Amino acid sequence: LKVYQSRGGYQALATALKEHTPAQLIELVKASNLRGRGGAGFAAGVKWSFLPKDYDGPVYLTVNADESEPGTFKDRFYLERQPHLFLEGMLIAAWAVEAQTCFIYMRDEYPAVLSILRREIKALEDAGIVFLDSERGEGVMLVRGAAEKSRK
């Protein structure tokens, strides 16, 4: 976390939180034409704008970090080496869609990545960047391939 922050990490999140409303952030992402890394390459800002504006229930952000395509390790490569790049992007997306809880789905066959994400999510909690309120089900939660919540 400290190395990532020393290189400007989490500045984009700080800027998003301080300078942009969720609606403004969605418009910025639309204008940037940022696309997902999945097979469809769908425009992220457009996807985020699909959420109803007048919904007053809980909003969840689910990040599918499972690589089920045969022979692909594109996400694993980054998650093992730069997990905070992924986590910061997730937190920016959570701000844009006004999510109270982020779920990260990760296959159980990547034990090193699971361990890294657990450690780095804990570092974010300790630094006060994110929080986990398990009674209310809010914060960042890592969900393993068999749909088992894992915080150890």
CSV table of C-alpha atoms in Angstrom, one decimal:
chain,number,residue,atom,x,y,z
A,1,LEU,CA,0.0,0.0,0.0
A,2,LYS,CA,2.7,2.5,0.9
A,3,VAL,CA,4.7,1.8,-2.3
A,4,TYR,CA,1.5,2.3,-4.4
A,5,GLN,CA,0.6,5.5,-2.5
A,6,SER,CA,4.2,6.8,-2.9
A,7,ARG,CA,3.7,6.5,-6.7
A,8,GLY,CA,0.5,8.5,-6.7
A,9,GLY,CA,-1.8,5.6,-5.9
A,10,TYR,CA,-5.2,6.5,-4.5
A,11,GLN,CA,-4.9,10.0,-5.8
A,12,ALA,CA,-7.5,9.3,-8.5
A,13,LEU,CA,-9.9,8.0,-5.8
A,14,ALA,CA,-9.3,11.1,-3.6
A,15,THR,CA,-10.0,13.3,-6.6
A,16,ALA,CA,-13.1,11.4,-7.5
A,17,LEU,CA,-14.4,11.7,-3.9
A,18,LYS,CA,-13.5,15.4,-3.5
A,19,GLU,CA,-14.2,16.8,-6.9
A,20,HIS,CA,-17.0,14.8,-8.5
A,21,THR,CA,-20.4,13.7,-7.7
A,22,PRO,CA,-21.2,10.1,-8.8
A,23,ALA,CA,-23.2,11.4,-11.8
A,24,GLN,CA,-20.3,13.6,-12.9
A,25,LEU,CA,-17.8,10.7,-12.5
A,26,ILE,CA,-20.1,8.5,-14.7
A,27,GLU,CA,-20.1,11.2,-17.4
A,28,LEU,CA,-16.3,11.6,-17.2
A,29,VAL,CA,-15.9,7.8,-17.7
A,30,LYS,CA,-18.4,7.8,-20.5
A,31,ALA,CA,-16.4,10.6,-22.2
A,32,SER,CA,-13.1,8.7,-21.7
A,33,ASN,CA,-14.6,5.6,-23.5
A,34,LEU,CA,-13.0,3.4,-20.9
A,35,ARG,CA,-14.0,-0.2,-21.7
A,36,GLY,CA,-14.1,-3.4,-19.7
A,37,ARG,CA,-11.5,-6.1,-20.0
A,38,GLY,CA,-14.0,-8.8,-20.6
A,39,GLY,CA,-14.8,-10.3,-24.0
A,40,ALA,CA,-17.4,-7.7,-25.0
A,41,GLY,CA,-15.2,-4.7,-24.0
A,42,PHE,CA,-18.4,-2.9,-23.0
A,43,ALA,CA,-18.1,0.8,-22.1
A,44,ALA,CA,-17.8,1.2,-18.3
A,45,GLY,CA,-19.6,4.6,-18.0
A,46,VAL,CA,-22.5,3.4,-20.1
A,47,LYS,CA,-22.8,0.3,-18.0
A,48,TRP,CA,-22.7,2.4,-14.8
A,49,SER,CA,-25.4,4.7,-16.1
A,50,PHE,CA,-27.9,1.9,-16.4
A,51,LEU,CA,-28.5,1.8,-12.6
A,52,PRO,CA,-31.8,3.5,-11.6
A,53,LYS,CA,-31.3,7.0,-10.2
A,54,ASP,CA,-34.3,6.8,-7.8
A,55,TYR,CA,-33.5,3.4,-6.2
A,56,ASP,CA,-33.3,3.7,-2.4
A,57,GLY,CA,-32.3,0.1,-1.5
A,58,PRO,CA,-28.8,-1.2,-1.0
A,59,VAL,CA,-26.4,-1.0,-4.0
A,60,TYR,CA,-23.7,-3.7,-4.5
A,61,LEU,CA,-20.7,-3.7,-6.8
A,62,THR,CA,-19.6,-7.1,-7.8
A,63,VAL,CA,-16.2,-7.5,-9.5
A,64,ASN,CA,-15.8,-10.8,-11.3
A,65,ALA,CA,-12.0,-11.5,-11.1
A,66,ASP,CA,-12.5,-15.1,-12.1
A,67,GLU,CA,-10.7,-15.9,-15.4
A,68,SER,CA,-12.8,-18.7,-16.8
A,69,GLU,CA,-11.6,-18.3,-20.3
A,70,PRO,CA,-9.1,-21.2,-21.0
A,71,GLY,CA,-5.5,-20.2,-21.0
A,72,THR,CA,-5.9,-16.6,-19.9
A,73,PHE,CA,-4.0,-15.0,-17.1
A,74,LYS,CA,-4.4,-11.3,-17.9
A,75,ASP,CA,-6.1,-10.4,-14.6
A,76,ARG,CA,-4.0,-12.8,-12.4
A,77,PHE,CA,-0.9,-11.1,-13.7
A,78,TYR,CA,-2.0,-7.7,-12.5
A,79,LEU,CA,-3.6,-8.9,-9.3
A,80,GLU,CA,-0.4,-10.6,-8.2
A,81,ARG,CA,1.8,-7.6,-9.0
A,82,GLN,CA,-0.4,-4.5,-8.7
A,83,PRO,CA,-3.4,-5.3,-6.6
A,84,HIS,CA,-4.0,-1.7,-5.6
A,85,LEU,CA,-4.4,-0.7,-9.2
A,86,PHE,CA,-7.4,-3.1,-9.3
A,87,LEU,CA,-8.7,-2.1,-5.8
A,88,GLU,CA,-8.5,1.6,-6.5
A,89,GLY,CA,-10.4,1.2,-9.8
A,90,MET,CA,-13.1,-0.9,-7.9
A,91,LEU,CA,-13.4,1.8,-5.2
A,92,ILE,CA,-13.8,4.6,-7.9
A,93,ALA,CA,-16.5,2.5,-9.6
A,94,ALA,CA,-18.2,1.9,-6.2
A,95,TRP,CA,-18.3,5.7,-5.7
A,96,ALA,CA,-19.8,6.3,-9.2
A,97,VAL,CA,-22.6,3.8,-8.7
A,98,GLU,CA,-23.0,4.7,-5.0
A,99,ALA,CA,-22.4,1.1,-3.8
A,100,GLN,CA,-22.2,0.4,-0.1
A,101,THR,CA,-20.6,-3.0,-0.6
A,102,CYS,CA,-18.1,-4.4,-3.0
A,103,PHE,CA,-17.9,-8.1,-3.6
A,104,ILE,CA,-14.8,-9.5,-5.3
A,105,TYR,CA,-15.3,-12.9,-6.8
A,106,MET,CA,-12.1,-14.8,-7.1
A,107,ARG,CA,-11.5,-18.4,-8.1
A,108,ASP,CA,-10.2,-20.7,-5.4
A,109,GLU,CA,-7.5,-22.0,-7.7
A,110,TYR,CA,-5.5,-18.7,-7.3
A,111,PRO,CA,-4.5,-19.0,-3.6
A,112,ALA,CA,-1.7,-16.5,-4.0
A,113,VAL,CA,-4.0,-13.9,-5.3
A,114,LEU,CA,-6.6,-14.6,-2.6
A,115,SER,CA,-3.9,-14.1,0.0
A,116,ILE,CA,-2.6,-10.9,-1.6
A,117,LEU,CA,-6.1,-9.5,-1.8
A,118,ARG,CA,-6.9,-10.4,1.8
A,119,ARG,CA,-3.7,-8.7,3.0
A,120,GLU,CA,-4.2,-5.6,0.9
A,121,ILE,CA,-7.9,-5.1,1.7
A,122,LYS,CA,-6.9,-5.4,5.4
A,123,ALA,CA,-4.2,-2.7,4.7
A,124,LEU,CA,-6.9,-0.5,3.2
A,125,GLU,CA,-9.1,-1.0,6.2
A,126,ASP,CA,-6.3,-0.3,8.6
A,127,ALA,CA,-5.5,2.9,6.7
A,128,GLY,CA,-9.1,4.0,6.8
A,129,ILE,CA,-9.5,4.0,3.0
A,130,VAL,CA,-12.2,1.4,3.2
A,131,PHE,CA,-14.1,-0.2,6.0
A,132,LEU,CA,-15.9,-3.4,6.7
A,133,ASP,CA,-19.1,-3.4,8.7
A,134,SER,CA,-20.0,-7.1,8.7
A,135,GLU,CA,-23.2,-6.5,10.8
A,136,ARG,CA,-24.6,-4.3,8.1
A,137,GLY,CA,-22.8,-6.1,5.3
A,138,GLU,CA,-20.9,-3.1,4.1
A,139,GLY,CA,-17.4,-2.7,2.9
A,140,VAL,CA,-15.2,-4.8,0.7
A,141,MET,CA,-15.7,-8.6,0.8
A,142,LEU,CA,-13.7,-11.2,-1.0
A,143,VAL,CA,-15.8,-14.2,-2.1
A,144,ARG,CA,-14.0,-17.4,-3.1
A,145,GLY,CA,-14.9,-19.6,-6.1
A,146,ALA,CA,-17.2,-21.8,-4.1
A,147,ALA,CA,-19.2,-18.7,-2.9
A,148,GLU,CA,-17.6,-18.9,0.5
A,149,LYS,CA,-16.9,-15.6,2.2
A,150,SER,CA,-13.3,-15.5,3.2
A,151,ARG,CA,-11.7,-12.9,5.5
A,152,LYS,CA,-8.9,-14.9,7.1
